[in-house]
Amino acid sequence: MPARRSTAKPSTSSGSTETSPQTEDPNYKLKRKKNNEAVQRTREKTKKTAEERKLRIDNLKNENLKLRAKIDSEKQHIKTLREMIVQGKKNEEQDRLIDEILNKSTDDEDDEDIKPK
């Protein structure tokens, strides 16, 4: 964000501490008070929005990590099944492993139906 320019007029070198008629005007004071309150609300809203955005980013990063882990797991299952197909022979251990992988995949799909989106 660029630096803000000062909108105040340069002070006089006479050193007098006179108050301008404008600063004693009740309407001016009321406008300044309302403006200061509006600025404060805007700053609070901006801060809240930034915090919410950071929380959402953190949640998405965590979800992304979980999804990447699931992808890696599924890739490993695919690799195992391919190796069994290439070997062309079946035994009880392979049957058990295939059933386990297929049941796990089915269970994961059922879980996705339950999750809120």
PDB file of C-alpha atoms in Angstrom:
ATOM      1  CA  MET A   1       0.000   0.000   0.000  1.00  0.00           C
ATOM      2  CA  PRO A   2       1.467   3.372  -0.903  1.00  0.00           C
ATOM      3  CA  ALA A   3       2.239   5.816   1.846  1.00  0.00           C
ATOM      4  CA  ARG A   4      -0.471   8.315   2.581  1.00  0.00           C
ATOM      5  CA  ARG A   5       0.115  11.945   1.886  1.00  0.00           C
ATOM      6  CA  SER A   6      -0.412  14.361   4.664  1.00  0.00           C
ATOM      7  CA  THR A   7      -3.492  16.478   4.132  1.00  0.00           C
ATOM      8  CA  ALA A   8      -2.724  18.799   7.005  1.00  0.00           C
ATOM      9  CA  LYS A   9      -1.728  22.336   6.122  1.00  0.00           C
ATOM     10  CA  PRO A  10       1.738  23.365   7.170  1.00  0.00           C
ATOM     11  CA  SER A  11       1.794  25.057  10.521  1.00  0.00           C
ATOM     12  CA  THR A  12       2.668  28.696  10.752  1.00  0.00           C
ATOM     13  CA  SER A  13       6.002  29.602  12.191  1.00  0.00           C
ATOM     14  CA  SER A  14       4.455  32.094  14.567  1.00  0.00           C
ATOM     15  CA  GLY A  15       3.872  29.300  17.062  1.00  0.00           C
ATOM     16  CA  SER A  16       0.382  30.464  17.976  1.00  0.00           C
ATOM     17  CA  THR A  17      -1.983  27.787  19.250  1.00  0.00           C
ATOM     18  CA  GLU A  18      -5.137  29.388  18.005  1.00  0.00           C
ATOM     19  CA  THR A  19      -8.032  27.058  17.312  1.00  0.00           C
ATOM     20  CA  SER A  20      -9.771  27.593  14.045  1.00  0.00           C
ATOM     21  CA  PRO A  21     -13.448  28.413  14.129  1.00  0.00           C
ATOM     22  CA  GLN A  22     -14.063  25.192  12.221  1.00  0.00           C
ATOM     23  CA  THR A  23     -12.733  22.954  15.028  1.00  0.00           C
ATOM     24  CA  GLU A  24     -15.124  24.493  17.517  1.00  0.00           C
ATOM     25  CA  ASP A  25     -18.145  24.041  15.263  1.00  0.00           C
ATOM     26  CA  PRO A  26     -20.429  21.310  16.761  1.00  0.00           C
ATOM     27  CA  ASN A  27     -21.417  20.093  13.290  1.00  0.00           C
ATOM     28  CA  TYR A  28     -17.758  19.694  12.356  1.00  0.00           C
ATOM     29  CA  LYS A  29     -17.053  17.782  15.572  1.00  0.00           C
ATOM     30  CA  LEU A  30     -20.042  15.511  14.928  1.00  0.00           C
ATOM     31  CA  LYS A  31     -18.877  14.822  11.363  1.00  0.00           C
ATOM     32  CA  ARG A  32     -15.364  14.028  12.593  1.00  0.00           C
ATOM     33  CA  LYS A  33     -16.718  11.704  15.266  1.00  0.00           C
ATOM     34  CA  LYS A  34     -18.913   9.857  12.751  1.00  0.00           C
ATOM     35  CA  ASN A  35     -16.024   9.621  10.319  1.00  0.00           C
ATOM     36  CA  ASN A  36     -13.688   8.240  12.975  1.00  0.00           C
ATOM     37  CA  GLU A  37     -16.288   5.623  13.928  1.00  0.00           C
ATOM     38  CA  ALA A  38     -16.783   4.657  10.280  1.00  0.00           C
ATOM     39  CA  VAL A  39     -13.032   4.312   9.789  1.00  0.00           C
ATOM     40  CA  GLN A  40     -12.804   2.110  12.873  1.00  0.00           C
ATOM     41  CA  ARG A  41     -15.644  -0.134  11.631  1.00  0.00           C
ATOM     42  CA  THR A  42     -13.970  -0.434   8.239  1.00  0.00           C
ATOM     43  CA  ARG A  43     -10.656  -1.414   9.817  1.00  0.00           C
ATOM     44  CA  GLU A  44     -12.333  -4.010  12.014  1.00  0.00           C
ATOM     45  CA  LYS A  45     -14.220  -5.435   9.047  1.00  0.00           C
ATOM     46  CA  THR A  46     -11.017  -5.623   7.002  1.00  0.00           C
ATOM     47  CA  LYS A  47      -9.219  -7.387   9.848  1.00  0.00           C
ATOM     48  CA  LYS A  48     -12.085  -9.857  10.301  1.00  0.00           C
ATOM     49  CA  THR A  49     -12.171 -10.601   6.563  1.00  0.00           C
ATOM     50  CA  ALA A  50      -8.419 -11.228   6.530  1.00  0.00           C
ATOM     51  CA  GLU A  51      -8.697 -13.596   9.508  1.00  0.00           C
ATOM     52  CA  GLU A  52     -11.556 -15.500   7.856  1.00  0.00           C
ATOM     53  CA  ARG A  53      -9.576 -15.750   4.624  1.00  0.00           C
ATOM     54  CA  LYS A  54      -6.532 -17.083   6.493  1.00  0.00           C
ATOM     55  CA  LEU A  55      -8.667 -19.674   8.290  1.00  0.00           C
ATOM     56  CA  ARG A  56     -10.201 -20.782   4.984  1.00  0.00           C
ATOM     57  CA  ILE A  57      -6.748 -21.068   3.412  1.00  0.00           C
ATOM     58  CA  ASP A  58      -5.517 -23.190   6.334  1.00  0.00           C
ATOM     59  CA  ASN A  59      -8.571 -25.457   6.068  1.00  0.00           C
ATOM     60  CA  LEU A  60      -8.080 -25.857   2.320  1.00  0.00           C
ATOM     61  CA  LYS A  61      -4.391 -26.677   2.806  1.00  0.00           C
ATOM     62  CA  ASN A  62      -5.298 -29.391   5.337  1.00  0.00           C
ATOM     63  CA  GLU A  63      -7.946 -30.807   3.033  1.00  0.00           C
ATOM     64  CA  ASN A  64      -5.454 -30.741   0.168  1.00  0.00           C
ATOM     65  CA  LEU A  65      -2.948 -32.743   2.221  1.00  0.00           C
ATOM     66  CA  LYS A  66      -5.604 -35.351   3.048  1.00  0.00           C
ATOM     67  CA  LEU A  67      -6.626 -35.627  -0.592  1.00  0.00           C
ATOM     68  CA  ARG A  68      -3.021 -36.017  -1.712  1.00  0.00           C
ATOM     69  CA  ALA A  69      -2.552 -38.805   0.835  1.00  0.00           C
ATOM     70  CA  LYS A  70      -5.700 -40.502  -0.468  1.00  0.00           C
ATOM     71  CA  ILE A  71      -4.446 -40.190  -4.056  1.00  0.00           C
ATOM     72  CA  ASP A  72      -1.118 -41.771  -3.065  1.00  0.00           C
ATOM     73  CA  SER A  73      -2.954 -44.615  -1.334  1.00  0.00           C
ATOM     74  CA  GLU A  74      -5.167 -45.243  -4.359  1.00  0.00           C
ATOM     75  CA  LYS A  75      -2.145 -45.180  -6.676  1.00  0.00           C
ATOM     76  CA  GLN A  76      -0.508 -47.825  -4.504  1.00  0.00           C
ATOM     77  CA  HIS A  77      -3.654 -49.970  -4.712  1.00  0.00           C
ATOM     78  CA  ILE A  78      -3.683 -49.632  -8.499  1.00  0.00           C
ATOM     79  CA  LYS A  79      -0.006 -50.599  -8.653  1.00  0.00           C
ATOM     80  CA  THR A  80      -0.640 -53.680  -6.515  1.00  0.00           C
ATOM     81  CA  LEU A  81      -3.606 -54.764  -8.637  1.00  0.00           C
ATOM     82  CA  ARG A  82      -1.638 -54.254 -11.864  1.00  0.00           C
ATOM     83  CA  GLU A  83       1.215 -56.375 -10.542  1.00  0.00           C
ATOM     84  CA  MET A  84      -1.244 -59.163  -9.721  1.00  0.00           C
ATOM     85  CA  ILE A  85      -2.746 -58.968 -13.208  1.00  0.00           C
ATOM     86  CA  VAL A  86       0.687 -59.085 -14.846  1.00  0.00           C
ATOM     87  CA  GLN A  87       1.703 -62.109 -12.767  1.00  0.00           C
ATOM     88  CA  GLY A  88      -1.442 -63.838 -13.974  1.00  0.00           C
ATOM     89  CA  LYS A  89      -1.682 -66.185 -11.039  1.00  0.00           C
ATOM     90  CA  LYS A  90      -4.060 -66.042  -8.144  1.00  0.00           C
ATOM     91  CA  ASN A  91      -3.760 -67.313  -4.643  1.00  0.00           C
ATOM     92  CA  GLU A  92      -5.625 -66.777  -1.387  1.00  0.00           C
ATOM     93  CA  GLU A  93      -3.402 -63.886  -0.296  1.00  0.00           C
ATOM     94  CA  GLN A  94      -4.072 -62.040  -3.550  1.00  0.00           C
ATOM     95  CA  ASP A  95      -7.813 -62.679  -3.281  1.00  0.00           C
ATOM     96  CA  ARG A  96      -7.810 -61.315   0.262  1.00  0.00           C
ATOM     97  CA  LEU A  97      -5.807 -58.258  -0.796  1.00  0.00           C
ATOM     98  CA  ILE A  98      -8.094 -57.564  -3.760  1.00  0.00           C
ATOM     99  CA  ASP A  99     -11.181 -57.843  -1.556  1.00  0.00           C
ATOM    100  CA  GLU A 100      -9.587 -55.531   1.022  1.00  0.00           C
ATOM    101  CA  ILE A 101      -8.718 -52.907  -1.603  1.00  0.00           C
ATOM    102  CA  LEU A 102     -12.109 -53.067  -3.271  1.00  0.00           C
ATOM    103  CA  ASN A 103     -13.970 -52.885   0.048  1.00  0.00           C
ATOM    104  CA  LYS A 104     -11.849 -49.957   1.193  1.00  0.00           C
ATOM    105  CA  SER A 105     -12.592 -48.090  -2.042  1.00  0.00           C
ATOM    106  CA  THR A 106     -16.309 -48.784  -1.609  1.00  0.00           C
ATOM    107  CA  ASP A 107     -16.198 -47.604   2.013  1.00  0.00           C
ATOM    108  CA  ASP A 108     -14.464 -44.364   0.972  1.00  0.00           C
ATOM    109  CA  GLU A 109     -17.128 -43.687  -1.630  1.00  0.00           C
ATOM    110  CA  ASP A 110     -19.842 -44.195   0.995  1.00  0.00           C
ATOM    111  CA  ASP A 111     -18.062 -41.710   3.301  1.00  0.00           C
ATOM    112  CA  GLU A 112     -18.090 -39.054   0.575  1.00  0.00           C
ATOM    113  CA  ASP A 113     -21.885 -39.191   0.441  1.00  0.00           C
ATOM    114  CA  ILE A 114     -22.049 -38.342   4.141  1.00  0.00           C
ATOM    115  CA  LYS A 115     -19.534 -35.473   4.152  1.00  0.00           C
ATOM    116  CA  PRO A 116     -21.027 -31.972   3.994  1.00  0.00           C
ATOM    117  CA  LYS A 117     -19.871 -30.024   0.975  1.00  0.00           C
TER     118      LYS A 117
END
